[in-house]
């Protein structure tokens, strides 16, 4: 229910009379004290940085709120076309330092806190990560909304406000142990609850034909269990441009009438249970990443997000245009972040027909002209399917609509391929079999005007493989949008020393136009510049050591002169952390054999979470920790080699890791990593990639040149050709180094008191059916690692490569990615916001 107009207009007039909050150091000190003392009730005796962080965040938030309001007004006044990014994940991380940077008050605020005897870094570090995502897909959504605001595009992010985000990972006896992440325990100063924009979401019940007042028959979805969707808004500031967009996250709340009914019937327990069931919907993020899932609660989450967001957009529309949807498709556009919110296709049909009275054809024309779908993975285990039975039970009206969409679609496709029943069966939205299933990707493709992959190779593989039938039918729908990362968080904020050197050298425009980094290229030849670059990298490595040493044992042999070799990402077989471990064992074996001529000291850092039910991934973590324990305590090794598993890898950890990385491990089986985005963050911070021709690695290599990239491994085509005669045992037999590595592993050297512990892992890579073909790439990986060492020994050469990697990372800004989404798909007009 919108607030009454007269109240708003009064508020408006009074607000414009309030002077804008000041931006001087003194203004921040005043506001900080005000919040610290009067709102939070703290004084100088409170030692915790948490409350000081809250007070400062509130002072910053005030400045965002003003700009937020002006941004709203601008969009409203211009009645502009708008975009909506629907995503089950927004992996935002921390907010304070990013907000300071984008507001342009970093130095002022740092100084203000300093004057109060407070280290700004302490406040920044005291903030909890908002871990509302698994990995790349969720972080991409967060980078995207940062870029939308920076490009001044009218885009709202819609997601779920999970009470518990991605679990906290602890390591006990080398094994991953998951702890719940109750990130909202101490509240969240950045969010604003907007009860007045709540919506009701239906589940269950059944449909019934009823005759309406115009004597028309209409389907009604009745006898449902309802849940309330309550929005919480977070401001999303653009980079120093006055724009503040919105991230709107939905929380599930039991409806009052629902509980009252039960309560009045005298069934208190059932009323409580119903409340718990309802509120469970947004209780916890599923930590599965690209692994198998299919839980009913997950489908409830997906529908809850889709329905709440669409109702919100339609309520706003009818508030301005009444029930006239003639221009809706010209003015609105939805981007579906993978299939997770793709039930939106059917839900928009339902809302337009059943609630707003449009005909099927009118509703379908709107739906297929407003929905766009991004695919993020080719892995079959991640392709979502929902049993028809489950959908009929939970969302009966939606299932009816999906059947009808499918009938119309099959009719269209059969005109294109008359009699080709095998193809039609392949393409159908409904998969036949023991149990009928809804193929969500097919629903998303049929219901959208755009389908994109997230890197060139990935989009090409979609067109030639997974979606080839659809590509043949509708080639115009398909396009590529190579991923990016926001340079604000991933360079300007996380690596301030390097950022200052860059700004001093080429000016400050690179922060909002990353292609400017190219201007650094000539400086790779400047010895003085190289020296400064190297000093900054060494200092970052030292900070990383201090951070790790503070957290773990002090006896570790860590030196800034060692090569910092980094692989941080979700643990998955296709990402081949195992290949990395095989190489580490090989290096260890060389040391033990005394084969250490021209040795380059190396510190291998591996971090990432395994899905709690993914056995092989969890064993990989255990293996890394066991190998680390042996290597790090072997006196023969000393400082030649260190292996570290970094527990609880997350956004704020990556901000610390990126600046200190030398080598970026991107070693997935070719054709399996859709894009990768960690590869871009590391490149931007001057790390050099060792990688396969997979995902965005290919484009990274194109940008930086072959001589500044360490390429190895089979290509995606070669992998598929070799798969049928893959014989890992024969490969092991012919490679002495590999034989010795396998011998160490199989002899139980790393699991002396845990016999047989790694048998499954060992057997998996020795199997001719190993889908990830790890053994196939071992030799070429080890050989190119030799070339890495050779390059690293030549400090000047390495530093040049590092500078050139950063200088050529401009393409991998999400400003470029979002620019392309907008040019090809959304077609929104930038809306500059005037400071009023
Ligand atoms: C994430 C979560 C789930 C789930 O919870 O069910 C399923 C699939 C994903 C997922 N994540 N699918 N692909 C990704 C990653 O997306 C990023 C961003 O595009 C890519 O860089 C990665 O290559 C891809 O694995």
mmCIF file of C-alpha atoms in Angstrom, residues 48-54 57 94 96 120-129 186 656:
data_model
loop_
_atom_site.group_PDB
_atom_site.id
_atom_site.type_symbol
_atom_site.label_atom_id
_atom_site.label_comp_id
_atom_site.label_asym_id
_atom_site.label_seq_id
_atom_site.Cartn_x
_atom_site.Cartn_y
_atom_site.Cartn_z
ATOM 1 C CA UNK A 48 34.823 -2.606 20.488
ATOM 2 C CA UNK A 49 35.373 -1.258 16.962
ATOM 3 C CA UNK A 50 31.967 -2.670 16.033
ATOM 4 C CA UNK A 51 29.938 0.235 17.457
ATOM 5 C CA UNK A 52 32.295 2.846 16.084
ATOM 6 C CA UNK A 53 31.894 1.114 12.724
ATOM 7 C CA UNK A 54 28.116 1.282 13.079
ATOM 8 C CA UNK A 57 28.215 3.658 8.707
ATOM 9 C CA UNK A 94 31.325 -5.563 3.176
ATOM 10 C CA UNK A 96 31.506 0.542 4.408
ATOM 11 C CA UNK A 120 39.645 3.312 9.948
ATOM 12 C CA UNK A 121 40.964 -0.129 8.947
ATOM 13 C CA UNK A 122 39.778 -1.533 12.268
ATOM 14 C CA UNK A 123 36.252 -0.306 11.646
ATOM 15 C CA UNK A 124 36.250 -1.627 8.107
ATOM 16 C CA UNK A 125 37.412 -5.066 9.269
ATOM 17 C CA UNK A 126 34.810 -5.241 12.008
ATOM 18 C CA UNK A 127 32.001 -5.378 9.442
ATOM 19 C CA UNK A 128 30.482 -8.789 8.698
ATOM 20 C CA UNK A 129 30.476 -9.935 5.085
ATOM 21 C CA UNK A 186 23.808 -7.728 15.327
ATOM 22 C CA UNK A 656 43.307 -9.113 1.092
#
